[in-house]
Short mmCIF file of C-alpha atoms (C1' of nucleotides) in Angstrom, two decimals:
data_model
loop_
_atom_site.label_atom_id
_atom_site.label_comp_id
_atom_site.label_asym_id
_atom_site.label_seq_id
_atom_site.Cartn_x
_atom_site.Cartn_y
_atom_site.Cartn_z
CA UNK A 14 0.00 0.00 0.00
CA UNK A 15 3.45 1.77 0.86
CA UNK A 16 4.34 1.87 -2.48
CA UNK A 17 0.86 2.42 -4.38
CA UNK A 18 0.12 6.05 -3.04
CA UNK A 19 3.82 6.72 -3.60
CA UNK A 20 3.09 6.15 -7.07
CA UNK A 21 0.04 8.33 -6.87
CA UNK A 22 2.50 10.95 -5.12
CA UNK A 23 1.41 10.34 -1.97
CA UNK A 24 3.18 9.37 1.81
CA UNK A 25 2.49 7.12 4.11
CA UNK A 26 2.13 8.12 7.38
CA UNK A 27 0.96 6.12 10.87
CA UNK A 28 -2.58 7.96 10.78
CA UNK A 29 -2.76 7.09 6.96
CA UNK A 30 -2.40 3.78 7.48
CA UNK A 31 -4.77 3.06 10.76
CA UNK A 32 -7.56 4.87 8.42
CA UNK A 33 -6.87 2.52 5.56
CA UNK A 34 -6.88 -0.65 7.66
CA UNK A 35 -9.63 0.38 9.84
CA UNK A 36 -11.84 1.43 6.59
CA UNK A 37 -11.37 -2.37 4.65
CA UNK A 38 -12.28 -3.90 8.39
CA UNK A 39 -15.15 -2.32 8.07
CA UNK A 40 -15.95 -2.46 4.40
CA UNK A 41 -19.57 -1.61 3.54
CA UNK A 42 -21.34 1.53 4.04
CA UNK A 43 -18.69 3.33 6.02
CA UNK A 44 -19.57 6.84 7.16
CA UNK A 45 -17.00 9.38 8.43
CA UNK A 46 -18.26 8.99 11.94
CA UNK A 47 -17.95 5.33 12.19
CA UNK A 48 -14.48 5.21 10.61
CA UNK A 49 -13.92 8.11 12.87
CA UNK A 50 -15.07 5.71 15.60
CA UNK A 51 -13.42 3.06 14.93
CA UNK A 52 -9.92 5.01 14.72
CA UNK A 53 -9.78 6.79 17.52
CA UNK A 54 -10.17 3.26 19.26
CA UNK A 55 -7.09 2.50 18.22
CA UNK A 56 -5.51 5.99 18.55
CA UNK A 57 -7.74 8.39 20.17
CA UNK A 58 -5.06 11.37 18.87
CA UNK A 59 -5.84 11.06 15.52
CA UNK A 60 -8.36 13.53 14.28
CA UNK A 61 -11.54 14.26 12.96
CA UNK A 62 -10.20 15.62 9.68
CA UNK A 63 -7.47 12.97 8.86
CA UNK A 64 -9.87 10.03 8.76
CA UNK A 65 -11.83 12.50 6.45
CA UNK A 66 -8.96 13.09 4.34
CA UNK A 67 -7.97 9.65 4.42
CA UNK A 68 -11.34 8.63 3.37
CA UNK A 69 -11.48 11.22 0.51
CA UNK A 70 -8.19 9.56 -0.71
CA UNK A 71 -9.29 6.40 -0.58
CA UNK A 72 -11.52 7.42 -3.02
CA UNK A 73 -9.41 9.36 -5.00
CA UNK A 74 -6.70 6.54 -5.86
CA UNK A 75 -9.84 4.86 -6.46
CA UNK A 76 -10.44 1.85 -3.70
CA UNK A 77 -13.71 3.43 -2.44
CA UNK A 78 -16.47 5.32 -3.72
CA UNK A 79 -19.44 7.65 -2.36
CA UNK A 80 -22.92 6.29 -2.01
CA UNK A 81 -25.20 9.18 -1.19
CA UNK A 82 -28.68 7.88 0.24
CA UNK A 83 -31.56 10.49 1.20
CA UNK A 84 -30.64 10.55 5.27
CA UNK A 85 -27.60 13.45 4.57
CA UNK A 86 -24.92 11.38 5.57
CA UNK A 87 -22.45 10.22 2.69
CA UNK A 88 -21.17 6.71 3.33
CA UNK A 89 -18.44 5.04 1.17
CA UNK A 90 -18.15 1.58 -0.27
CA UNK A 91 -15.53 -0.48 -1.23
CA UNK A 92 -15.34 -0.58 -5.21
CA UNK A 93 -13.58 -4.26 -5.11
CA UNK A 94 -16.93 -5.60 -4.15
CA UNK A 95 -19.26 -6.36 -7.25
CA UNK A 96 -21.66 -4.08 -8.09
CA UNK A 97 -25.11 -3.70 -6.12
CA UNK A 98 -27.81 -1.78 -5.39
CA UNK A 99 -29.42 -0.55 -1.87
CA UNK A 100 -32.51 -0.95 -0.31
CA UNK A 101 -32.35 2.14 1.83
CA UNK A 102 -35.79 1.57 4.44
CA UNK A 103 -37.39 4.52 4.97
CA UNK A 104 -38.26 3.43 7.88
CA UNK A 105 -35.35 2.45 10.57
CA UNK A 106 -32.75 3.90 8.17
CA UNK A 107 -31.28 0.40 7.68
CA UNK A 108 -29.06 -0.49 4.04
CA UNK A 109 -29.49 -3.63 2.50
CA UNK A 110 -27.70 -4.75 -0.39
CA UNK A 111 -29.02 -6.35 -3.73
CA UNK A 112 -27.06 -7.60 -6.95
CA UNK A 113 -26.94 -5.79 -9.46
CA UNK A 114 -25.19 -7.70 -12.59
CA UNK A 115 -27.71 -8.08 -15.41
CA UNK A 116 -29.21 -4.47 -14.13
CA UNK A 117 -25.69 -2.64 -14.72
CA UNK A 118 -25.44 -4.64 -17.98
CA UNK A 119 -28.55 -3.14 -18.71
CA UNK A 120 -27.68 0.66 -17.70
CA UNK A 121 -24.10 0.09 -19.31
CA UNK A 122 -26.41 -0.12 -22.68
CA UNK A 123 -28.58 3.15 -22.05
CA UNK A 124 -25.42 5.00 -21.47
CA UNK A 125 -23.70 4.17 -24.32
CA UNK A 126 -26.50 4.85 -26.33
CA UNK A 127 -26.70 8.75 -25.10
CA UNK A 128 -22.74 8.70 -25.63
CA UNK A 129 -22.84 9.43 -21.90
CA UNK A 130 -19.17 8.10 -20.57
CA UNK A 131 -20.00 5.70 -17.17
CA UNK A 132 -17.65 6.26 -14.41
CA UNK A 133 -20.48 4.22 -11.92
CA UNK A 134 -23.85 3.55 -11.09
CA UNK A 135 -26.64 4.61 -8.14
CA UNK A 136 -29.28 2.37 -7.71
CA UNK A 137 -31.25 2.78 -4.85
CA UNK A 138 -35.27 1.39 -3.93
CA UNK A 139 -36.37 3.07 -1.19
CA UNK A 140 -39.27 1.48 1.32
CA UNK A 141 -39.66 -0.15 3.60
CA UNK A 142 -37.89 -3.14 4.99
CA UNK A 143 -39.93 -6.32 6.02
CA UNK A 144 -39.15 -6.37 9.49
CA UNK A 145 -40.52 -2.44 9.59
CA UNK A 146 -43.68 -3.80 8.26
CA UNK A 147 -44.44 -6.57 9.99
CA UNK A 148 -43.58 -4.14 13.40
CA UNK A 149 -46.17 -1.51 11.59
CA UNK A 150 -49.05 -3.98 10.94
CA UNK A 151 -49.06 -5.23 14.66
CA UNK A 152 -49.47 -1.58 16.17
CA UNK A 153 -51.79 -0.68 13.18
CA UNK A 154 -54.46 -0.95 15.22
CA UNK A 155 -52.79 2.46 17.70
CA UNK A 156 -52.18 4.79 14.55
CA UNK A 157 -55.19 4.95 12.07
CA UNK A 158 -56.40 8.27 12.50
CA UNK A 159 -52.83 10.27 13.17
CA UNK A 160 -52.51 12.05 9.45
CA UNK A 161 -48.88 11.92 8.70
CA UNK A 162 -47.03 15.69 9.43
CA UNK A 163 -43.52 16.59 7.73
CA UNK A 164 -41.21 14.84 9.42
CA UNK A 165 -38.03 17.68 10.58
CA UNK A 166 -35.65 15.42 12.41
CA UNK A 167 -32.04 13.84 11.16
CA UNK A 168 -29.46 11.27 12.32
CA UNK A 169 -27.31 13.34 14.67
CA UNK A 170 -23.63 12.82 14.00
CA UNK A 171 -22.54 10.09 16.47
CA UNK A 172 -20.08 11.73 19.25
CA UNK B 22 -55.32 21.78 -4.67
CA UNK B 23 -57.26 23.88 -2.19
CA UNK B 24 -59.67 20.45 -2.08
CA UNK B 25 -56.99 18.15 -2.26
CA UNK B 26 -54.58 19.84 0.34
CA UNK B 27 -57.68 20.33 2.63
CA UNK B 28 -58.31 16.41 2.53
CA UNK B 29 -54.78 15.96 3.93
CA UNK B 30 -55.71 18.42 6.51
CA UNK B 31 -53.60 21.64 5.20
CA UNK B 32 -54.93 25.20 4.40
CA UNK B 33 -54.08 26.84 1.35
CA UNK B 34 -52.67 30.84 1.18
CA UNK B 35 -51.53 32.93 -1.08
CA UNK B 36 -47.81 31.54 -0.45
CA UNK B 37 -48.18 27.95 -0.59
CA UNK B 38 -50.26 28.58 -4.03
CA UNK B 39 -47.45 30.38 -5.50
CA UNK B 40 -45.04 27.89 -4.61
CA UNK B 41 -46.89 25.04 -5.79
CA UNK B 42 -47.43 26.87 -9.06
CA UNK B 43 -44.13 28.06 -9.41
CA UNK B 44 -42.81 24.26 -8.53
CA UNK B 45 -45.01 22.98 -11.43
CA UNK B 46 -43.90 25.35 -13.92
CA UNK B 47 -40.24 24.26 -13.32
CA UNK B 48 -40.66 20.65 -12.59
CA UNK B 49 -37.52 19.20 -13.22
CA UNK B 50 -34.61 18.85 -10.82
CA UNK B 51 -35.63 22.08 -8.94
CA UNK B 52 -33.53 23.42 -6.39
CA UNK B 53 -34.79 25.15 -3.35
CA UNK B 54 -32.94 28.04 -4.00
CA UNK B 55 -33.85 27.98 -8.15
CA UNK B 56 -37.66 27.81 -6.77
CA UNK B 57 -37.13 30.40 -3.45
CA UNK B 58 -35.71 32.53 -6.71
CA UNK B 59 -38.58 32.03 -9.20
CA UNK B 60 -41.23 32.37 -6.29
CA UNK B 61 -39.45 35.68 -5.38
CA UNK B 62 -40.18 37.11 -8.70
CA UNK B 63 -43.15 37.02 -8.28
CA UNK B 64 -43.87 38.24 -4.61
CA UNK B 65 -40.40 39.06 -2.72
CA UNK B 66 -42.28 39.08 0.43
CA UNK B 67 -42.22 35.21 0.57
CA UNK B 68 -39.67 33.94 2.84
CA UNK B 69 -36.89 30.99 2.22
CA UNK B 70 -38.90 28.73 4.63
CA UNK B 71 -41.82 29.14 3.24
CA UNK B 72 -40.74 27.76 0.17
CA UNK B 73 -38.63 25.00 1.81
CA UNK B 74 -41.73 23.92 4.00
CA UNK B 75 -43.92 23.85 1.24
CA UNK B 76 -41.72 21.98 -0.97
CA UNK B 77 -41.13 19.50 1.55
CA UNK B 78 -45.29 19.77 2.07
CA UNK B 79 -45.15 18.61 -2.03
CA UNK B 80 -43.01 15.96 -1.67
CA UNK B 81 -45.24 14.87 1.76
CA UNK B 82 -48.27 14.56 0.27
CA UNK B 83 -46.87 12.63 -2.64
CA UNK B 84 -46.46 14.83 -5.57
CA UNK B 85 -42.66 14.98 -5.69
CA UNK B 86 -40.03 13.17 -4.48
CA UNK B 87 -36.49 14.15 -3.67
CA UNK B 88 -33.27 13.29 -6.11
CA UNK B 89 -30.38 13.64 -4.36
CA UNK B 90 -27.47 13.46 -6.60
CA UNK B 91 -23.47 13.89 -5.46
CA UNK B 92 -23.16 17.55 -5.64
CA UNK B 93 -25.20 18.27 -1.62
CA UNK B 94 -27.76 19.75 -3.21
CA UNK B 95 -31.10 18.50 -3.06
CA UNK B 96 -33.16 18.55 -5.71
CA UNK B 97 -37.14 17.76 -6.41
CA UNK B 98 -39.02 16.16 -9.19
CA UNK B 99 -42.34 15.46 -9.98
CA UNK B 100 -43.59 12.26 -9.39
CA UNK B 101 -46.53 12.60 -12.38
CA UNK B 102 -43.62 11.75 -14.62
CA UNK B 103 -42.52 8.88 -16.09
CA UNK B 104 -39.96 6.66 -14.20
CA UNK B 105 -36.51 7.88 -15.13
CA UNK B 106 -33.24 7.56 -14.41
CA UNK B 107 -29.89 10.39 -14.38
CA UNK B 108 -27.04 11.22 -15.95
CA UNK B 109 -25.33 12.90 -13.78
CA UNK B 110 -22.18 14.71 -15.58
CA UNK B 111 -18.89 15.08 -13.04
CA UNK B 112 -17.60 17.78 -15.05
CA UNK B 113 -20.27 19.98 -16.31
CA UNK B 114 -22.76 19.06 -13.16
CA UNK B 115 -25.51 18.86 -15.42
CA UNK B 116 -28.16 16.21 -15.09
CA UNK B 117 -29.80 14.44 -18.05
CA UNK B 118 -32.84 11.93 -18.07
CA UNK B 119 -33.18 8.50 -19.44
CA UNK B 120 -35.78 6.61 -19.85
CA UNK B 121 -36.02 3.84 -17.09
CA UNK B 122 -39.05 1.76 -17.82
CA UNK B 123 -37.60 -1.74 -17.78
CA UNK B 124 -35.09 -1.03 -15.90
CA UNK B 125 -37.78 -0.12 -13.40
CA UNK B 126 -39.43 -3.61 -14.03
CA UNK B 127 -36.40 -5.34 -12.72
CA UNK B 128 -36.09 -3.52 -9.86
CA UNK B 129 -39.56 -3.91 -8.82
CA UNK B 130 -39.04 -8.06 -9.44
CA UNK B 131 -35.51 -7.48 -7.37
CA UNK B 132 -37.38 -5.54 -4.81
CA UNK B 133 -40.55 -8.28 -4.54
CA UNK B 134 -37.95 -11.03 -3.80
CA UNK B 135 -36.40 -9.94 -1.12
CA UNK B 136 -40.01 -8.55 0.62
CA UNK B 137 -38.94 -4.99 0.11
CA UNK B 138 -42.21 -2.19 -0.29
CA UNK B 139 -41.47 -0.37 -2.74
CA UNK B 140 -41.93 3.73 -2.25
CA UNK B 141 -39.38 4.51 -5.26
CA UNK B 142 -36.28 4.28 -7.03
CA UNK B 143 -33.37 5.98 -7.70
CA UNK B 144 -31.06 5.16 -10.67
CA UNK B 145 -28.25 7.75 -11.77
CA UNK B 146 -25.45 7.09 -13.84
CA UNK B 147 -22.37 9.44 -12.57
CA UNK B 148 -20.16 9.94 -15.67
CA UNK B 149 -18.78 12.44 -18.34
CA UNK B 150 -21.44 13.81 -20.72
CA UNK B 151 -20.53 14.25 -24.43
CA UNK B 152 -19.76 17.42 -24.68
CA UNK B 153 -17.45 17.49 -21.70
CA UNK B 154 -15.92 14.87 -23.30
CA UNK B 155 -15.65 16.75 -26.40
CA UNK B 156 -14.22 19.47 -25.01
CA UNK B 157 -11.78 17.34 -22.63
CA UNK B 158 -10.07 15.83 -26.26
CA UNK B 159 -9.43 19.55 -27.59
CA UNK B 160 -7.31 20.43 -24.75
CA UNK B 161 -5.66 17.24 -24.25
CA UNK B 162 -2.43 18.18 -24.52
CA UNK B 163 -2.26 21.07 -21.84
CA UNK B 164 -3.35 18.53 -19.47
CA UNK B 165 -1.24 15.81 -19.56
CA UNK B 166 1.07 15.52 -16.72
CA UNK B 167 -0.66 17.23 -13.96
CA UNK B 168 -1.79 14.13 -11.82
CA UNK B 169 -5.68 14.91 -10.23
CA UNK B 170 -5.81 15.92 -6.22
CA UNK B 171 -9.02 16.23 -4.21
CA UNK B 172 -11.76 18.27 -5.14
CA UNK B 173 -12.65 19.85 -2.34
CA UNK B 174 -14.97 22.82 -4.30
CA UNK B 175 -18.83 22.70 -3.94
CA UNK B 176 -21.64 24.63 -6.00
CA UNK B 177 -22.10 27.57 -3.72
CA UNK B 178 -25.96 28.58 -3.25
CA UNK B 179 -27.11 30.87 -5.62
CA UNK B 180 -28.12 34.62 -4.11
"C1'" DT C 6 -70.57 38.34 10.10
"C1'" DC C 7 -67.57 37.42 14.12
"C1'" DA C 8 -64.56 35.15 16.96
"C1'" DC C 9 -61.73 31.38 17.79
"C1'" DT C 10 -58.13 27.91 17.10
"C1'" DA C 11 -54.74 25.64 14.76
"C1'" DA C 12 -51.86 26.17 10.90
"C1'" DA C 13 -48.85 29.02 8.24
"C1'" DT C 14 -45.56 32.69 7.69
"C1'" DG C 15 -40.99 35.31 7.75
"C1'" DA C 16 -36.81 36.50 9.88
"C1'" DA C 17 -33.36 34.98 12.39
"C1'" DA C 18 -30.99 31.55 14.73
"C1'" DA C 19 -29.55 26.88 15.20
"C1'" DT C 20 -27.96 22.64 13.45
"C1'" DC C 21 -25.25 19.53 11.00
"C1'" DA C 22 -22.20 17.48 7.83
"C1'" DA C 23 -18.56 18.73 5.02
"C1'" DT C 24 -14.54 21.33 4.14
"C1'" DT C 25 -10.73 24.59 4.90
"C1'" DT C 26 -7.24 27.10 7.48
"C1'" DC C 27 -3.06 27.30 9.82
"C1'" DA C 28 0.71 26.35 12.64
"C1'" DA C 29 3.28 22.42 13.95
"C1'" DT C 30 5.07 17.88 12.73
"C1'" DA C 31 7.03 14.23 10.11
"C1'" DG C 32 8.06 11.52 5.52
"C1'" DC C 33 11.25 10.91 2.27
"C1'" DA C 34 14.69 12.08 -1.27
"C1'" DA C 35 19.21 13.88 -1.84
"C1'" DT D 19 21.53 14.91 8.38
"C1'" DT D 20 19.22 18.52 5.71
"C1'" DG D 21 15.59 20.58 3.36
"C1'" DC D 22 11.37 20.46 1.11
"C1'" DT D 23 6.78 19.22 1.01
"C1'" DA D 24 2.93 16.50 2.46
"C1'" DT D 25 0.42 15.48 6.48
"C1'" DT D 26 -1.65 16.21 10.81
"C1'" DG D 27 -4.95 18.01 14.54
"C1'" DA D 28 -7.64 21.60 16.35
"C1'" DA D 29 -10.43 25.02 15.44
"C1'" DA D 30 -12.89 27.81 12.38
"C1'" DT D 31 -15.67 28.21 8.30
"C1'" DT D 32 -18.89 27.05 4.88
"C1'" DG D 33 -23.22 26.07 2.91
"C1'" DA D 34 -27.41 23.69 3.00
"C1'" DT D 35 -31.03 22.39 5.80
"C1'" DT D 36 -34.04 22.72 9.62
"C1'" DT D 37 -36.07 24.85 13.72
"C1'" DT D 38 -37.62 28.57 16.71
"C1'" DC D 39 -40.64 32.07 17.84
"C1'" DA D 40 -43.56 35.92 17.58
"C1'" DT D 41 -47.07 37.29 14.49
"C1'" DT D 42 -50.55 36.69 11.04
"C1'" DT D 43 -54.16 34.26 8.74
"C1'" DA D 44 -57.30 30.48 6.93
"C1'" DG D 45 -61.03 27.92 7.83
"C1'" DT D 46 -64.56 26.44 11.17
"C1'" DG D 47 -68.62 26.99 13.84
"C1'" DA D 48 -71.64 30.08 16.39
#
DNA sequence: TCACTAAATGAAAATCAATTTCAATAGCAA
DNA sequence: TTGCTATTGAAATTGATTTTCATTTAGTGA
C-alpha cells in the first residue's frame, strides 16, 4: 500500500495507514463517523479531519467510492466488491444490499446509447424493509387516525 | 389543490399557491434556492422557509419526491412523470434523463424477492457527458502531466 | 358576520455534515 | 543529516437544511 500512493504521489504516514486498515475492516457503508469511531479506538489522537482526508483519498486513488442515500450522511463503499444496489428503508434507516449484474449490464447499454461516458452507477429502492412492516401492521391498530405531518428530524452525528 | 390539500388536513394561502405553481412550472430537478428565486419574482415578500416547507409539504403529500445526486444539493421532481433515471455529468454538473421503464421492471421483481415495499427508485449514472468529453479531447495536450488531487470545491448557493 | 383555534408565515438563529485554514510535525529524497 | 513538502490536529468556516418564535391568517362553527 506503501508503495501504491507513492506512485500516486502520496506518503504514508501512521494515521494514513490506521484509516486505511480500519476502513477495509469495516468495508460496507462506512460513514465518516464510524471510521472516525473506529480510529480513535485505536488511537484516540488522531483527528476528525485525517480520517476524512484519508477517506477522501481512498476514493481518489480509487479503492472506495461515495454512495449518497436520502438521510444526509455520505457513506463510502468499497469498489472491489461487485456491483449492487441498496434498499435504503425509509423506515429504521437500515441499508441492504441487492445484486446488481444483469441491471448494470442493462444501464451500461442506455449510457452508451446517449454517448454518456460511465464512471459508476446509483441504484437505490427506497421502502420499507420487512421487518418495519411486519412491526407496523401489529401496532396498526394504535395509529389509524394520526394524518402523517412533515417529518423535521435527522441522524445526529454520532459523538 | 385547495380540495386536495384540505383532505390531507392543510390550508391553502396565497404563499403555498405560489409555490406550488411556481414548482409545477419548473418541474424538473428544482432546487430550493432555483424555486425560493422564481417564487421571489413574483412576490419578494415570501420567505426561504416558506418555500422550503412547502416543498417539503409537495413531496409529503406525494407529488414529488427528492433526487439527491453527489453535488449536496437537493433537488425535487415530480412524481406525475414517467420513471426515469440520471445522468449525472462530473464535469459539467448537469443532469440528463433516461428513460427507465424496464429497468424499473427489474427492480420492482428485485425488490418483490427480497419482501422490500417499494416507495421509489433511484437510478443515476455518474459519468462524463458528451460534450465534456468533447471538449476534454481539444485540450488534451495542456493537461497531460498534472496528476488529479481532491476536489474539495462545492456549488455555492445561488443569491 | 364574528370570533376562535390551529396552521402558516418570515426572519433569524440553530444545526449539522462537510470542508478549509493554519501552525506544527514528520516523511522521504538527496 | 538537511531541506522540502505533504500530512496532521484543532479550530474555524462554509453552505445547505431545519427549527424557533412571535405574528398573522385560513377555515370552522356560532
Amino acid at each position: 500500500m506503501r508503495e501504491f500512493l507513492k506512485t500516486k504521489g502520496y506518503k504514508m504516514t501512521p494515521q494514513r495507514e490506521l484509516v486505511f486498515r480500519s476502513f477495509f475492516e469495516l468495508g460496507e457503508h462506512v460513514s465518516v463517523d464510524e471510521l472516525f469511531d473506529r480510529v480513535k479506538r485505536i488511537d484516540k489522537a488522531v483527528g476528525y479531519s485525517t480520517v476524512w482526508r484519508n477517506l477522501k483519498l481512498i476514493c481518489e486513488v480509487g479503492l472506495a467510492r461515495e454512495v449518497t442515500v436520502g438521510d444526509g450522511v455520505t457513506r463510502y463503499d468499497r469498489v472491489t466488491r461487485k456491483p449492487h444496489g441498496h434498499f435504503y428503508c425509509l423506515n429504521c434507516k437500515s441499508l441492504q444490499e441487492f445484486d446488481l449484474n444483469e441491471i448494470a449490464g442493462r444501464l451500461s447499454k442506455v449510457a452508451t446509447a446517449e454517448k454518456f461516458a460511465t464512471e459508476s452507477f446509483k441504484v437505490e429502492i427506497e421502502g420499507v424493509c420487512q421487518s418495519c412492516r411486519d412491526k407496523e401492521n401489529k401496532k396498526a391498530k394504535r395509529t389509524l387516525s394520526t394524518s402523517p405531518k412533515i417529518s423535521r428530524t435527522k441522524p445526529s452525528r454520532q459523538k
